[in-house]
Amino acid sequence: MNVWKIVGGVVGGVVILAIGLLIGHFGISKTPSWAKELSKDVDENFIREFMKEVNNRNIEENLRQLSKSPHIATSRGDEETVNFILSRWKDKDSGLDDAKEERYNVYLSFPNPNSPNNFTVVTSSGDIRLTSQLTEEGLHSDQNDAEVVKPYAAYAPSGNPKGLLVYANQGKLSDFETLNKTISLSGTIAIVRYGGAGRSTKAINAAQFGVIGVLVYTDPKDINDGIFDPSKTYPNSWYMPPSGVERGAYTDDFGDLLTPYYPAKDFTYRRNVTEIKGLPPIPTQPIGYGDAQKLICQLGGAEAEGSWQGSLQCTYRVGPGFLASGEYSGCYVQVNVDNHEEIKPSANVMGIIRGSVEPDRYIMYGNHRDSWVHGAIDPSSGTAVMLEISRVLGRKVKQGKWRPRRTIIFGSWGAEEFGLIGSTEFSEEYYSKLRDRTATYINVDISVFANTSLRAQGTPPVQNVIFTAAKQVETPVSSLSVYDNWVKHFNRSSTLYGGIIPRLGTLGAGSDYAPFLHYLGISCMDLAYTYHSSQTSARIYPAYHTAFDTFDYTAKHIDPGFTSHQAVARTAGNVLVRLADSLILPLGPRDYTETLEDYYNTAETSFSTALQARGISLEPLRQAVARYKQFSEALTQTIKELKDTEETPLRIRMINDQLMLLERAFINHYAFPDKVYYSHVIWASRSSPVVTFPGLADAYAKAISTQLTADWDLVHHHITVAATAVDNAASTLQTAASI
């Protein structure tokens, strides 16, 4: 054979092989079709289409239906709302993949409908000179319903204590300490106003000084911008009328009080009622400021200091007892409370849209359903928004036009007004599943307090996704985006963002995000439209927890046209879709850096001198914060550099898991043994006024007060708790950044 023919054949074969390899490399995708499907990102066109379909008139009609009847937890009206929501989520055209109710047998407190709570002014011989109003004045047909619960303090004990009246400002411990310096409080009845201290705390404080009964009212100074004149209150404005009474749960803890850490099922062990802490130890009753005026303006004794003065159109005096020259001279005040507690079944309603790619990753969206009376604003404004969001998304699912990447879980929580019970029981029953699989929780309770600006609260990682959504939604009354309007009214300077940004508020325990944040360590947010402090000094919308919180009140004075409700629905829905559909979870770990650095700097400034004198160092905490900053920046850069996402679906999943689990790193179930559910080292409750790591702040305050070695040891302990938690968070991010 000719050698050149052999050489030619070999060369030809090599050329053909090379061409084949080139064709294989450039002509055939290295990524299988299933991987491309896994790597789809959020569809901006779908988000725009979703927002366009959110209808303010649908929200209005939702609210009209939800607020038709009073629906206190477990009542007939509450059961009607359960069925209403179930029917919407099971609708054949716009329902969800699944909807069901889940019930818990929970410990609730109710007044005796045949013996309404009140107070009386009585003479020494027992003659009644004055009896308080038993419920609000009927000012609109929307209030008409025989099942309106009379004003009461849930969980307050029954009794009929009688004594001389004293005025104790807001019922803070310092208020009673001030009074106790000049008058004897033993055997007295105290009247206090809302604000300054928690509901039950007022009664707990009072009892420490021998007070035997408490009346609580809302002062026009605190809720009405000082307006007392009935002609200038509802129905003529949004201000609370004189007969308005704020109902509420008088308890320090949240969740079912008999079954902490366990779901309140039939089989569950229930502790003895005597083991419950944080309840009023003495009979307590809320009243209207019209009745409060009749008492306070007749009080004798010394004139109250300037900061204690309110807007009842008289000079406030502290007592004890009434003016000798007044119409109630020599009279006593008797508090009459007839409450009872019982275990009753309360329902959560759960709706699900299953994820197509990551069905085992959950984005949760919740709002409570129960109210004290008609509850048009609290909570039905939030439920009306949730139902419109779920209607639009449910229709897309039914039409086969959309399915989220991750599973969306909607929750309509029961018995929230009694202490976040439905959401807490759910978090207990599904603790492991929710801890391991939930990326975020969105809460929209009261969706519209007023119609000025968005108000967002949340943990730092959710900040940027809210910013992104808010930039795409127009405000109801101008061409500004919700973001631009928000930054006008609530803002702060950020070194991270290089300028002025909207202010994201922090989360306490005021709504159903609490168990998800404090117990489970899930990144949470709460969204609403509200007013600005330049417009009113009201601590909350004036009809809060009263019989005036009706559809008429909402439609006339809170959000005429329901366009602010629509803006909230578009913003919250935008956030929901982004969290459910984005390839990489839109959570910003770097945003925690500012909080951690601020907390550390405050601790160093406030505590370092005293700590150094006792050989206690903040250095481990400083180093942990520095490591967190380093690894959060590294992860942010890693995410930015992910260019060809089709090649890395598993890498994306691993990064997402670290983003999801970041908040969990701050959970320490042993950090605060005296605080039920509070396990988040950054956001646990704090009594100290110093805004830093809460355990450290409270331990330092105690040590400074007592100067005991054991208390300084506790300060050292809480430095370790904080440093370890921040280190754990940094390690979580380091793992993700190094993938």
XYZ file of C-alpha atoms in Angstrom, residues 49 66 68 73 88 161 177 213 234 271 276 278 347 352 390 467 469 531 560 597 600 605 620 696 710 716:
26
model
C -49.673 41.475 33.972
C -65.816 40.148 55.221
C -70.788 42.339 57.243
C -62.745 34.137 67.126
C -62.914 31.429 47.228
C -63.476 45.592 93.555
C -43.671 54.610 91.618
C -58.883 47.224 90.003
C -66.863 59.710 63.430
C -50.618 22.990 81.884
C -49.729 31.085 83.029
C -48.403 37.743 82.223
C -59.749 27.318 62.520
C -51.667 26.122 48.477
C -54.875 34.748 45.384
C -37.542 48.087 47.180
C -41.401 45.804 43.969
C -50.028 57.957 57.624
C -62.120 56.129 49.546
C -22.378 47.068 62.873
C -21.857 46.503 67.901
C -19.995 53.107 73.058
C -15.187 38.317 70.031
C -26.662 41.888 76.121
C -23.492 36.744 88.885
C -20.328 37.887 79.541
